[in-house]
Tab-separated table of C-alpha atoms in Angstrom:
chain	number	residue	atom	x	y	z
A	617	MET	CA	11.302	5.216	-43.891
A	618	SER	CA	12.094	9.488	-41.379
A	619	ASP	CA	8.757	8.654	-40.732
A	620	LEU	CA	8.817	5.683	-38.622
A	621	PRO	CA	9.770	6.042	-35.042
A	622	GLY	CA	13.070	6.707	-34.585
A	623	ILE	CA	15.025	4.418	-31.449
A	624	VAL	CA	17.518	5.481	-28.933
A	625	VAL	CA	19.508	2.085	-27.738
A	626	THR	CA	21.735	2.772	-24.454
A	627	GLY	CA	24.334	0.271	-23.589
A	628	ALA	CA	24.823	-0.155	-26.954
A	629	SER	CA	27.909	-2.521	-26.637
A	630	GLY	CA	26.276	-5.433	-24.610
A	631	ARG	CA	25.002	-8.680	-25.568
A	632	MET	CA	20.931	-6.995	-25.514
A	633	GLY	CA	21.738	-4.144	-27.131
A	634	GLN	CA	23.720	-5.180	-29.937
A	635	MET	CA	20.313	-7.687	-30.439
A	636	LEU	CA	17.832	-5.051	-30.551
A	637	ILE	CA	20.429	-2.960	-32.128
A	638	ARG	CA	20.342	-5.975	-35.543
A	639	LEU	CA	16.267	-6.392	-34.277
A	640	ILE	CA	15.738	-2.740	-34.866
A	641	GLN	CA	17.859	-2.350	-38.132
A	642	ASP	CA	16.035	-5.675	-39.941
A	643	SER	CA	12.063	-3.875	-39.042
A	644	ASP	CA	9.825	-2.240	-41.519
A	645	SER	CA	8.401	-0.950	-38.583
A	646	ALA	CA	10.949	1.680	-37.162
A	647	ARG	CA	14.070	2.595	-37.299
A	648	LEU	CA	17.246	3.109	-35.499
A	649	VAL	CA	18.514	6.459	-34.468
A	650	GLY	CA	20.941	6.224	-31.734
A	651	ALA	CA	22.811	4.251	-29.285
A	652	ILE	CA	24.789	4.824	-26.128
A	653	GLU	CA	27.391	3.451	-24.510
A	654	ARG	CA	28.477	4.819	-20.201
A	655	GLU	CA	31.715	7.474	-20.482
A	656	GLY	CA	35.254	6.104	-21.503
A	657	HIS	CA	34.246	2.916	-23.554
A	658	ALA	CA	35.526	2.110	-26.534
A	659	TRP	CA	33.706	2.361	-29.102
A	660	ILE	CA	32.465	6.559	-28.471
A	661	GLY	CA	32.736	8.754	-31.488
A	662	ARG	CA	32.799	5.645	-33.170
A	663	ASP	CA	30.539	4.084	-36.610
A	664	LEU	CA	28.406	1.404	-34.488
A	665	GLY	CA	27.536	-0.760	-37.451
A	666	GLU	CA	31.505	-1.032	-38.139
A	667	GLU	CA	31.887	-1.209	-34.456
A	668	MET	CA	29.703	-4.653	-34.494
A	669	GLY	CA	31.814	-5.762	-36.851
A	670	GLY	CA	29.545	-5.607	-40.097
A	671	ALA	CA	29.136	-1.847	-42.738
A	672	ALA	CA	29.286	1.671	-41.164
A	673	ASN	CA	25.022	2.620	-40.691
A	674	GLY	CA	25.946	6.315	-39.861
A	675	VAL	CA	25.029	5.688	-36.499
A	676	ILE	CA	27.574	7.288	-34.130
A	677	VAL	CA	28.038	5.959	-30.423
A	678	THR	CA	27.221	9.006	-28.166
A	679	ALA	CA	27.837	8.930	-24.534
A	680	ASP	CA	25.543	11.701	-24.529
A	681	PRO	CA	22.125	10.722	-24.106
A	682	LEU	CA	20.949	14.676	-24.933
A	683	GLU	CA	22.959	13.984	-28.131
A	684	ALA	CA	21.228	10.982	-28.542
A	685	PHE	CA	17.463	11.440	-28.074
A	686	ALA	CA	17.679	14.481	-30.510
A	687	GLY	CA	15.006	13.491	-33.124
A	688	ALA	CA	14.536	10.021	-31.425
A	689	GLN	CA	10.796	8.989	-29.982
A	690	ALA	CA	12.453	6.870	-28.620
A	691	VAL	CA	14.666	4.915	-25.846
A	692	ILE	CA	15.313	0.984	-24.972
A	693	ASP	CA	17.116	0.921	-21.789
A	694	PHE	CA	18.335	-2.681	-20.184
A	695	THR	CA	20.840	-0.890	-17.978
A	696	ALA	CA	21.546	-0.536	-14.840
A	697	PRO	CA	19.354	1.230	-11.845
A	698	GLU	CA	20.772	4.217	-11.939
A	699	ALA	CA	21.612	4.639	-14.786
A	700	THR	CA	18.583	4.186	-15.957
A	701	LEU	CA	17.151	6.616	-13.287
A	702	ALA	CA	19.743	9.303	-15.292
A	703	PHE	CA	18.135	8.849	-18.862
A	704	ALA	CA	14.820	8.317	-17.069
A	705	LYS	CA	14.872	12.549	-16.702
A	706	ILE	CA	16.108	13.118	-20.134
A	707	ALA	CA	13.924	11.370	-21.581
A	708	ALA	CA	11.052	12.200	-19.879
A	709	GLN	CA	11.783	15.831	-21.278
A	710	ALA	CA	11.866	15.306	-24.155
A	711	ARG	CA	9.002	13.483	-24.467
A	712	LEU	CA	10.615	9.988	-25.388
A	713	THR	CA	8.654	6.393	-24.929
A	714	HIS	CA	10.836	5.682	-22.506
A	715	VAL	CA	11.752	1.698	-22.749
A	716	ILE	CA	12.748	0.168	-19.390
A	717	GLY	CA	14.830	-3.921	-19.060
A	718	THR	CA	16.774	-3.023	-16.280
A	719	THR	CA	16.155	-4.948	-13.862
A	720	GLY	CA	17.433	-5.033	-9.765
A	721	MET	CA	15.679	-1.592	-9.400
A	722	SER	CA	14.928	-0.970	-5.943
A	723	ALA	CA	12.302	-0.055	-3.934
A	724	ASP	CA	12.922	3.318	-4.196
A	725	HIS	CA	15.054	3.190	-7.524
A	726	ILE	CA	11.075	2.837	-9.692
A	727	ALA	CA	9.257	5.546	-7.081
A	728	ALA	CA	12.064	8.009	-8.658
A	729	LEU	CA	10.446	7.540	-12.409
A	730	ALA	CA	6.890	8.582	-10.922
A	731	PRO	CA	7.614	12.351	-11.809
A	732	CYS	CA	9.526	10.838	-15.123
A	733	ALA	CA	5.729	9.382	-16.021
A	734	ARG	CA	4.056	12.458	-15.252
A	735	HIS	CA	5.133	14.345	-19.306
A	736	ALA	CA	6.403	10.748	-20.720
A	737	VAL	CA	5.400	7.533	-21.364
A	738	ILE	CA	7.215	5.286	-19.644
A	739	VAL	CA	7.133	1.249	-20.052
A	740	ARG	CA	8.771	-1.143	-17.350
A	741	ALA	CA	8.738	-4.952	-16.794
A	742	GLY	CA	11.146	-7.105	-15.421
A	743	ASN	CA	10.590	-9.299	-18.183
A	744	MET	CA	9.531	-8.349	-21.718
A	745	SER	CA	8.566	-11.727	-22.279
A	746	LEU	CA	4.415	-12.648	-23.481
A	747	GLY	CA	5.168	-16.109	-21.980
A	748	VAL	CA	6.625	-15.272	-19.061
A	749	ASN	CA	3.668	-12.197	-18.343
A	750	LEU	CA	0.955	-15.229	-19.615
A	751	LEU	CA	2.825	-17.032	-16.354
A	752	THR	CA	2.236	-13.942	-14.202
A	753	GLN	CA	-1.228	-13.706	-14.516
A	754	LEU	CA	-1.484	-17.235	-14.074
A	755	THR	CA	0.413	-17.064	-11.211
A	756	LYS	CA	-1.849	-14.391	-9.785
A	757	LYS	CA	-4.631	-16.649	-10.565
A	758	VAL	CA	-3.362	-19.898	-8.881
A	759	ALA	CA	-2.393	-17.798	-5.747
A	760	ALA	CA	-6.213	-16.682	-5.412
A	761	ALA	CA	-7.282	-19.779	-5.587
A	762	LEU	CA	-4.665	-21.127	-2.907
A	763	ASP	CA	-4.953	-20.981	0.146
A	764	THR	CA	-1.899	-20.407	2.988
A	765	ASP	CA	-1.447	-24.132	3.433
A	766	TRP	CA	0.105	-24.091	0.430
A	767	ASP	CA	3.534	-22.935	0.512
A	768	ILE	CA	4.835	-21.149	-2.521
A	769	GLU	CA	8.436	-20.419	-4.688
A	770	VAL	CA	9.326	-18.372	-7.041
A	771	ILE	CA	12.911	-21.061	-8.678
A	772	GLU	CA	14.568	-19.067	-10.996
A	773	ALA	CA	17.844	-20.181	-12.781
A	774	HIS	CA	20.624	-17.522	-14.965
A	775	HIS	CA	23.607	-17.528	-17.110
A	776	ASN	CA	26.314	-17.220	-14.626
A	777	LYS	CA	27.148	-13.565	-15.879
A	778	LYS	CA	23.635	-12.408	-13.857
A	779	VAL	CA	24.709	-9.531	-11.565
A	780	ASP	CA	21.401	-9.031	-9.802
A	781	ALA	CA	19.209	-12.271	-7.440
A	782	PRO	CA	16.522	-12.679	-7.239
A	783	SER	CA	15.736	-11.624	-10.854
A	784	GLY	CA	13.144	-9.186	-11.915
A	785	THR	CA	11.256	-11.402	-13.561
A	786	ALA	CA	10.944	-13.358	-10.219
A	787	LEU	CA	9.992	-10.282	-8.362
A	788	MET	CA	7.731	-9.728	-10.956
A	789	LEU	CA	5.421	-13.463	-9.686
A	790	GLY	CA	6.688	-12.361	-7.171
A	791	GLU	CA	4.162	-9.378	-6.859
A	792	ALA	CA	1.750	-11.072	-8.492
A	793	ALA	CA	1.677	-14.563	-6.234
A	794	ALA	CA	1.217	-11.682	-3.289
A	795	GLN	CA	-1.740	-9.862	-5.473
A	796	GLY	CA	-3.597	-12.963	-5.510
A	797	ARG	CA	-3.612	-13.271	-1.563
A	798	GLY	CA	-3.732	-10.314	-0.822
A	799	ILE	CA	-1.057	-9.861	0.423
A	800	THR	CA	2.406	-7.479	0.386
A	801	LEU	CA	5.464	-8.825	-1.076
A	802	ALA	CA	7.601	-6.974	1.320
A	803	ASP	CA	6.326	-7.904	3.827
A	804	ASN	CA	6.027	-11.753	2.888
A	805	ARG	CA	9.255	-12.569	0.985
A	806	GLU	CA	12.483	-15.090	2.193
A	807	SER	CA	14.321	-15.491	0.183
A	808	GLY	CA	18.736	-16.057	0.891
A	809	ARG	CA	17.697	-19.540	3.608
A	810	ASP	CA	21.491	-20.730	4.259
A	811	GLY	CA	22.049	-22.433	7.798
A	812	ILE	CA	19.725	-23.224	10.769
A	813	THR	CA	16.756	-20.527	9.506
A	814	GLY	CA	13.787	-22.177	11.334
A	815	ALA	CA	10.600	-23.799	10.119
A	816	ARG	CA	9.044	-22.397	6.924
A	817	ALA	CA	7.052	-18.934	7.354
A	818	LYS	CA	3.153	-20.359	7.339
A	819	GLY	CA	1.753	-17.625	4.097
A	820	ALA	CA	5.583	-16.799	3.190
A	821	ILE	CA	6.621	-16.535	-0.092
A	822	GLY	CA	10.150	-17.714	-0.975
A	823	PHE	CA	13.009	-17.590	-3.763
A	824	SER	CA	15.869	-19.362	-4.892
A	825	ALA	CA	18.154	-18.429	-7.330
A	826	ILE	CA	20.504	-20.786	-9.555
A	827	ARG	CA	24.064	-19.504	-11.375
A	828	GLY	CA	24.693	-21.662	-13.934
A	829	GLY	CA	27.121	-21.676	-17.463
A	830	ASP	CA	24.651	-19.423	-20.824
A	831	ILE	CA	20.653	-20.775	-19.262
A	832	VAL	CA	19.118	-17.692	-21.000
A	833	GLY	CA	16.123	-17.440	-18.188
A	834	GLU	CA	14.413	-20.719	-16.302
A	835	HIS	CA	11.294	-19.218	-13.697
A	836	ASP	CA	9.466	-22.003	-11.792
A	837	VAL	CA	6.803	-20.835	-9.493
A	838	LEU	CA	5.635	-23.735	-7.829
A	839	PHE	CA	2.666	-24.281	-4.780
A	840	ALA	CA	3.010	-27.187	-2.578
A	841	GLY	CA	0.863	-28.782	-0.626
A	842	GLN	CA	0.237	-31.752	1.515
A	843	GLY	CA	0.310	-34.963	-0.982
A	844	GLU	CA	0.241	-32.272	-4.597
A	845	ARG	CA	2.128	-29.551	-5.268
A	846	ILE	CA	1.994	-27.447	-8.821
A	847	VAL	CA	4.164	-26.125	-10.768
A	848	LEU	CA	4.282	-23.003	-13.751
A	849	ARG	CA	6.831	-22.524	-15.493
A	850	HIS	CA	8.260	-20.565	-18.526
A	851	VAL	CA	11.711	-21.470	-20.128
A	852	ALA	CA	13.592	-18.597	-22.632
A	853	THR	CA	16.043	-20.116	-25.171
A	854	ASP	CA	16.169	-17.406	-26.984
A	855	ARG	CA	17.082	-14.089	-25.878
A	856	ALA	CA	15.122	-12.191	-29.186
A	857	ILE	CA	11.981	-13.298	-27.418
A	858	PHE	CA	12.604	-9.947	-24.932
A	859	ALA	CA	14.252	-7.602	-27.060
A	860	ARG	CA	10.840	-7.875	-29.548
A	861	GLY	CA	8.557	-7.435	-26.585
A	862	ALA	CA	10.933	-4.102	-25.932
A	863	LEU	CA	10.726	-2.761	-30.406
A	864	LYS	CA	6.524	-3.933	-29.116
A	865	ALA	CA	6.977	-1.899	-25.885
A	866	ALA	CA	8.726	1.303	-27.839
A	867	LEU	CA	6.288	1.240	-30.802
A	868	TRP	CA	3.112	0.092	-28.870
A	869	GLY	CA	4.057	3.530	-26.387
A	870	GLN	CA	3.642	5.834	-29.156
A	871	ASP	CA	0.096	7.649	-29.139
A	872	LYS	CA	-0.502	7.021	-25.145
A	873	ALA	CA	-0.363	9.882	-22.905
A	874	PRO	CA	2.292	9.983	-20.383
A	875	GLY	CA	1.756	7.731	-17.511
A	876	GLU	CA	3.416	4.324	-16.327
A	877	TYR	CA	2.956	1.051	-17.596
A	878	ASP	CA	3.847	-2.342	-18.262
A	879	MET	CA	3.658	-5.202	-20.428
A	880	LEU	CA	1.060	-6.061	-19.810
A	881	ASP	CA	-0.861	-3.281	-20.991
A	882	VAL	CA	1.214	-3.175	-23.758
A	883	LEU	CA	-0.043	-6.530	-25.186
A	884	GLY	CA	-3.724	-6.380	-23.101
A	885	LEU	CA	-4.122	-8.525	-21.049
C-alpha cells in the first residue's frame, strides 16, 4: 500500500472533504496521507477518523500545509480562492499534483496559478464530472453551428448554502459557448438582470442562477431561436460524481509534465 500515491484533502470537515476522504480510504489506487482544516477549527490536532465519527485512522488534522504535504504526491482542494492560491504555491514547491475544484475564482486568481504550473501539475475544473464535461463539448459544438439569431442562456440551480453565482460549471459552459462562437465571454456576458433592463443584447451569453433546498447541481444550456429552442441539460443527484472525478484527476496527474490541465485532458476528450 505504501507505493500508492499519497493524497491530502483540504477542507476536510466539509461535505466534499469528507466525501473525498471516504472515497480515498476505500480506494485500492490511492492512500490518504493528510487532512487540512483552517486555523482554529475544532478538528485541528485530532484524529480524522474519530472526528468523522468512525475508528481512528492515524491521520491527524492540521492547519499547516507544509506538514500535510510532506510525503504526499497529490492534494485535492475544494476550498476558497485565496486558500487555493496559498495551497498552490506550496504544492508547486513540493511538486505535488494539485487538483482544484474550488469555485468562485476570478480571472486574477486563475492567472496567479500560472507560475505554480511551471513546477507542478495543476488540474482545475469548474466541474469534475464526466457528464458535465461532455455537456461542455456539446455546448461548444452547438454554439459553433448556430448564429447570433439564437440567444444563449446558461441556467443553473444549486442548494441554498452555495455562496457564489454563477456556478463554476455555469461559467465553464458559458466559456464553451463563447469559444464555439469565436468570441470572449468577458465581453459578451449578461447576468444579474433586475428591473427595467432593456432588450437583450444580440449575441449575449446570459446566466440565470437558482438557489434552494438541497439541489446538488442542475445545468441547462438554452439556445433560443425564432419558433424553436434547443436545451442541453445535466442533472447531478449525488456529489460523489465530483469526488470520483477529482480522485481520477489526482491519479492521472502522477506521470504528467508540469502545466495547467482540465478534466477534458483527464478524460481524453
